GROMACS .gro file of C-alpha atoms in nm:
model
  198
    1MET     CA    1   5.478  -8.391  12.117
    2LEU     CA    2   5.434  -8.384  12.495
    3GLU     CA    3   5.571  -8.739  12.515
    4THR     CA    4   5.877  -8.630  12.320
    5VAL     CA    5   5.936  -8.336  12.554
    6ALA     CA    6   5.893  -8.563  12.856
    7THR     CA    7   6.130  -8.822  12.708
    8LEU     CA    8   6.395  -8.560  12.636
    9ALA     CA    9   6.358  -8.423  12.988
   10LEU     CA   10   6.431  -8.771  13.125
   11LEU     CA   11   6.734  -8.804  12.899
   12ASP     CA   12   6.861  -8.468  13.023
   13ASP     CA   13   6.817  -8.548  13.394
   14PRO     CA   14   7.166  -8.704  13.429
   15LEU     CA   15   7.333  -8.393  13.282
   16ARG     CA   16   7.117  -8.167  13.496
   17GLU     CA   17   7.230  -8.360  13.805
   18LEU     CA   18   7.594  -8.342  13.698
   19LEU     CA   19   7.559  -7.965  13.660
   20ARG     CA   20   7.395  -7.937  14.003
   21ARG     CA   21   7.679  -8.132  14.165
   22HIS     CA   22   7.942  -7.930  13.979
   23ALA     CA   23   7.786  -7.607  14.106
   24LEU     CA   24   7.816  -7.737  14.463
   25GLU     CA   25   8.175  -7.859  14.421
   26VAL     CA   26   8.297  -7.557  14.224
   27PRO     CA   27   8.092  -7.263  14.356
   28VAL     CA   28   8.276  -7.014  14.136
   29GLN     CA   29   8.109  -7.187  13.839
   30GLY     CA   30   7.766  -7.207  14.002
   31ALA     CA   31   7.603  -6.931  13.795
   32LEU     CA   32   7.750  -7.079  13.478
   33ALA     CA   33   7.616  -7.424  13.570
   34ASP     CA   34   7.271  -7.268  13.614
   35GLU     CA   35   7.300  -7.111  13.270
   36PHE     CA   36   7.390  -7.450  13.121
   37SER     CA   37   7.092  -7.608  13.298
   38THR     CA   38   6.861  -7.340  13.157
   39LEU     CA   39   6.985  -7.422  12.808
   40LEU     CA   40   6.858  -7.777  12.857
   41ASP     CA   41   6.502  -7.639  12.867
   42ASP     CA   42   6.530  -7.462  12.533
   43PRO     CA   43   6.271  -7.587  12.281
   44LEU     CA   44   6.536  -7.583  12.007
   45ASN     CA   45   6.767  -7.882  12.055
   46PRO     CA   46   7.082  -7.744  12.221
   47PHE     CA   47   7.277  -8.060  12.135
   48LEU     CA   48   7.272  -7.976  11.764
   49ARG     CA   49   7.521  -7.739  11.603
   50GLU     CA   50   7.237  -7.605  11.388
   51ARG     CA   51   7.106  -7.418  11.695
   52LEU     CA   52   7.305  -7.110  11.606
   53GLU     CA   53   7.220  -6.911  11.919
   54GLY     CA   54   7.451  -7.155  12.096
   55HIS     CA   55   7.484  -7.526  12.162
   56PHE     CA   56   7.651  -7.784  12.385
   57THR     CA   57   7.994  -7.925  12.310
   58GLY     CA   58   8.198  -8.184  12.496
   59SER     CA   59   8.570  -8.155  12.567
   60ALA     CA   60   8.841  -8.375  12.714
   61TRP     CA   61   9.102  -8.283  12.973
   62LEU     CA   62   9.312  -8.566  12.830
   63VAL     CA   63   9.580  -8.652  13.085
   64SER     CA   64   9.868  -8.896  13.059
   65ALA     CA   65   9.845  -9.220  13.254
   66ASP     CA   66  10.055  -9.068  13.534
   67GLY     CA   67   9.842  -8.751  13.542
   68GLN     CA   68  10.140  -8.522  13.486
   69ARG     CA   69  10.079  -8.412  13.126
   70ILE     CA   70   9.789  -8.298  12.910
   71LEU     CA   71   9.744  -8.357  12.537
   72LEU     CA   72   9.662  -8.033  12.353
   73THR     CA   73   9.568  -7.960  11.995
   74HIS     CA   74   9.677  -7.665  11.785
   75HIS     CA   75   9.324  -7.615  11.655
   76ARG     CA   76   9.317  -7.572  11.278
   77LYS     CA   77   9.014  -7.338  11.259
   78LEU     CA   78   9.082  -7.132  11.570
   79ASP     CA   79   9.463  -7.133  11.541
   80ARG     CA   80   9.506  -7.174  11.917
   81TRP     CA   81   9.634  -7.444  12.152
   82LEU     CA   82   9.329  -7.596  12.321
   83GLN     CA   83   9.196  -7.916  12.477
   84LEU     CA   84   9.045  -8.179  12.247
   85GLY     CA   85   8.670  -8.173  12.197
   86GLY     CA   86   8.386  -8.097  11.964
   87HIS     CA   87   8.018  -8.087  11.880
   88ALA     CA   88   7.762  -8.320  12.036
   89ASP     CA   89   7.576  -8.359  11.705
   90GLY     CA   90   7.263  -8.478  11.884
   91ASP     CA   91   7.431  -8.698  12.148
   92ARG     CA   92   7.297  -8.594  12.489
   93ASP     CA   93   7.571  -8.784  12.678
   94LEU     CA   94   7.847  -8.523  12.683
   95ALA     CA   95   8.095  -8.747  12.864
   96ARG     CA   96   8.064  -8.988  12.572
   97VAL     CA   97   8.105  -8.696  12.331
   98ALA     CA   98   8.426  -8.593  12.509
   99LEU     CA   99   8.564  -8.948  12.499
  100ASN     CA  100   8.475  -8.997  12.133
  101GLU     CA  101   8.624  -8.662  12.034
  102ALA     CA  102   8.943  -8.740  12.226
  103GLU     CA  103   8.977  -9.072  12.044
  104GLU     CA  104   8.902  -8.925  11.702
  105GLU     CA  105   9.128  -8.621  11.738
  106SER     CA  106   9.423  -8.797  11.903
  107GLY     CA  107   9.423  -9.139  11.738
  108LEU     CA  108   9.502  -9.284  12.081
  109SER     CA  109   9.363  -9.619  12.185
  110GLY     CA  110   9.292  -9.724  12.542
  111LEU     CA  111   9.141  -9.393  12.654
  112SER     CA  112   8.895  -9.400  12.944
  113LEU     CA  113   8.663  -9.165  13.128
  114ASP     CA  114   8.856  -9.097  13.447
  115ASP     CA  115   8.561  -8.962  13.645
  116PRO     CA  116   8.193  -8.924  13.550
  117ALA     CA  117   8.182  -8.584  13.721
  118ILE     CA  118   8.212  -8.263  13.523
  119PHE     CA  119   8.564  -8.125  13.550
  120ASP     CA  120   8.504  -7.778  13.408
  121LEU     CA  121   8.250  -7.560  13.228
  122ASP     CA  122   8.329  -7.292  12.974
  123LYS     CA  123   8.105  -7.070  12.763
  124HIS     CA  124   8.302  -6.917  12.479
  125TRP     CA  125   8.231  -6.729  12.159
  126ILE     CA  126   8.312  -6.889  11.825
  127PRO     CA  127   8.369  -6.624  11.558
  128GLU     CA  128   8.192  -6.624  11.222
  129ARG     CA  129   8.351  -6.856  10.969
  130HIS     CA  130   8.239  -6.889  10.607
  131GLU     CA  131   7.862  -6.945  10.607
  132VAL     CA  132   7.836  -7.011  10.984
  133PRO     CA  133   7.764  -6.700  11.192
  134GLY     CA  134   7.932  -6.637  11.526
  135HIS     CA  135   7.777  -6.836  11.812
  136TRP     CA  136   7.828  -6.960  12.167
  137HIS     CA  137   7.972  -7.294  12.269
  138TYR     CA  138   7.852  -7.425  12.603
  139ASP     CA  139   8.145  -7.657  12.664
  140VAL     CA  140   8.127  -7.933  12.925
  141ARG     CA  141   8.470  -8.081  13.007
  142PHE     CA  142   8.548  -8.426  13.145
  143VAL     CA  143   8.872  -8.590  13.254
  144ILE     CA  144   8.984  -8.855  13.005
  145ARG     CA  145   9.292  -9.062  13.088
  146ALA     CA  146   9.535  -9.209  12.837
  147GLY     CA  147   9.644  -9.569  12.852
  148ALA     CA  148   9.994  -9.704  12.804
  149SER     CA  149  10.038  -9.566  12.452
  150GLU     CA  150  10.100  -9.194  12.398
  151ALA     CA  151  10.169  -9.224  12.024
  152PHE     CA  152   9.908  -8.985  11.889
  153ALA     CA  153   9.806  -8.928  11.526
  154ILE     CA  154   9.721  -8.579  11.404
  155SER     CA  155   9.372  -8.551  11.257
  156GLU     CA  156   9.249  -8.303  10.995
  157GLU     CA  157   9.107  -8.091  11.280
  158SER     CA  158   9.454  -8.012  11.415
  159LEU     CA  159   9.766  -7.838  11.292
  160ALA     CA  160   9.961  -8.022  11.562
  161LEU     CA  161   9.925  -8.217  11.886
  162ALA     CA  162  10.157  -8.200  12.185
  163TRP     CA  163  10.187  -8.335  12.538
  164ARG     CA  164  10.237  -8.046  12.782
  165ASP     CA  165  10.346  -8.058  13.145
  166ILE     CA  166  10.041  -7.952  13.348
  167ALA     CA  167  10.243  -7.760  13.608
  168GLN     CA  168  10.415  -7.562  13.333
  169LEU     CA  169  10.081  -7.497  13.163
  170ALA     CA  170   9.934  -7.364  13.488
  171ALA     CA  171  10.218  -7.112  13.512
  172ASP     CA  172  10.226  -7.013  13.143
  173PRO     CA  173  10.089  -6.657  13.103
  174GLN     CA  174  10.054  -6.717  12.727
  175ALA     CA  175   9.823  -7.018  12.773
  176ASP     CA  176   9.450  -6.999  12.709
  177ALA     CA  177   9.278  -6.877  13.028
  178SER     CA  178   9.051  -7.180  13.053
  179LEU     CA  179   9.349  -7.416  13.010
  180GLN     CA  180   9.526  -7.237  13.295
  181ARG     CA  181   9.213  -7.264  13.510
  182MET     CA  182   9.184  -7.638  13.446
  183ALA     CA  183   9.555  -7.693  13.504
  184ARG     CA  184   9.536  -7.517  13.840
  185ARG     CA  185   9.227  -7.713  13.939
  186TRP     CA  186   9.396  -8.038  13.839
  187LEU     CA  187   9.699  -7.948  14.049
  188GLY     CA  188   9.472  -7.870  14.342
  189SER     CA  189   9.582  -7.510  14.382
  190ASP     CA  190   9.223  -7.398  14.430
  191GLY     CA  191   9.112  -7.703  14.627
  192ARG     CA  192   8.832  -7.791  14.385
  193TRP     CA  193   8.972  -8.113  14.240
  194PRO     CA  194   9.100  -8.318  14.536
  195SER     CA  195   9.388  -8.555  14.479
  196SER     CA  196   9.168  -8.846  14.587
  197ARG     CA  197   8.982  -8.810  14.255
  198ARG     CA  198   9.294  -8.840  14.045
   0.00000   0.00000   0.00000
């Protein structure tokens, strides 16, 4: 058992380091990054959706090749426009989770991880649905960039997909607060995501 714990700790070291760096680069999310790091030490696997107290998810800030637009989903279960993403289902590499979810939910080919750094963190409550009680999602977001094709295919997880202008999204008072935050960071209005990384 001790070997298993030690092995898992080694597997989690890259994410722990990403969280540490994110806290330094985005100080306003420092306390949240610490909370995410603490979750890594939980004896119940936080990468499994069965951990109903809360678990990790991976999401994609899926930008067009020119970096001007973002692909959003009208989420079927939550009935809101959000970024693409989903459950880790045991995968401890959340950047890979974000990329896989973006591919599965958009049907786009040629997607790539734009930067290995964490782009954003968000802890949000998922309301009770059917037999699954309400729980927390500890969502780790990465920048995924589209290739030449923008011809998406709507999956069963979405009511619709749409490319949105990031500048318009940043200024939209009706947009999800975390989408606005990411849009503003992407545009550099808070100085946390320098243009040299785009």
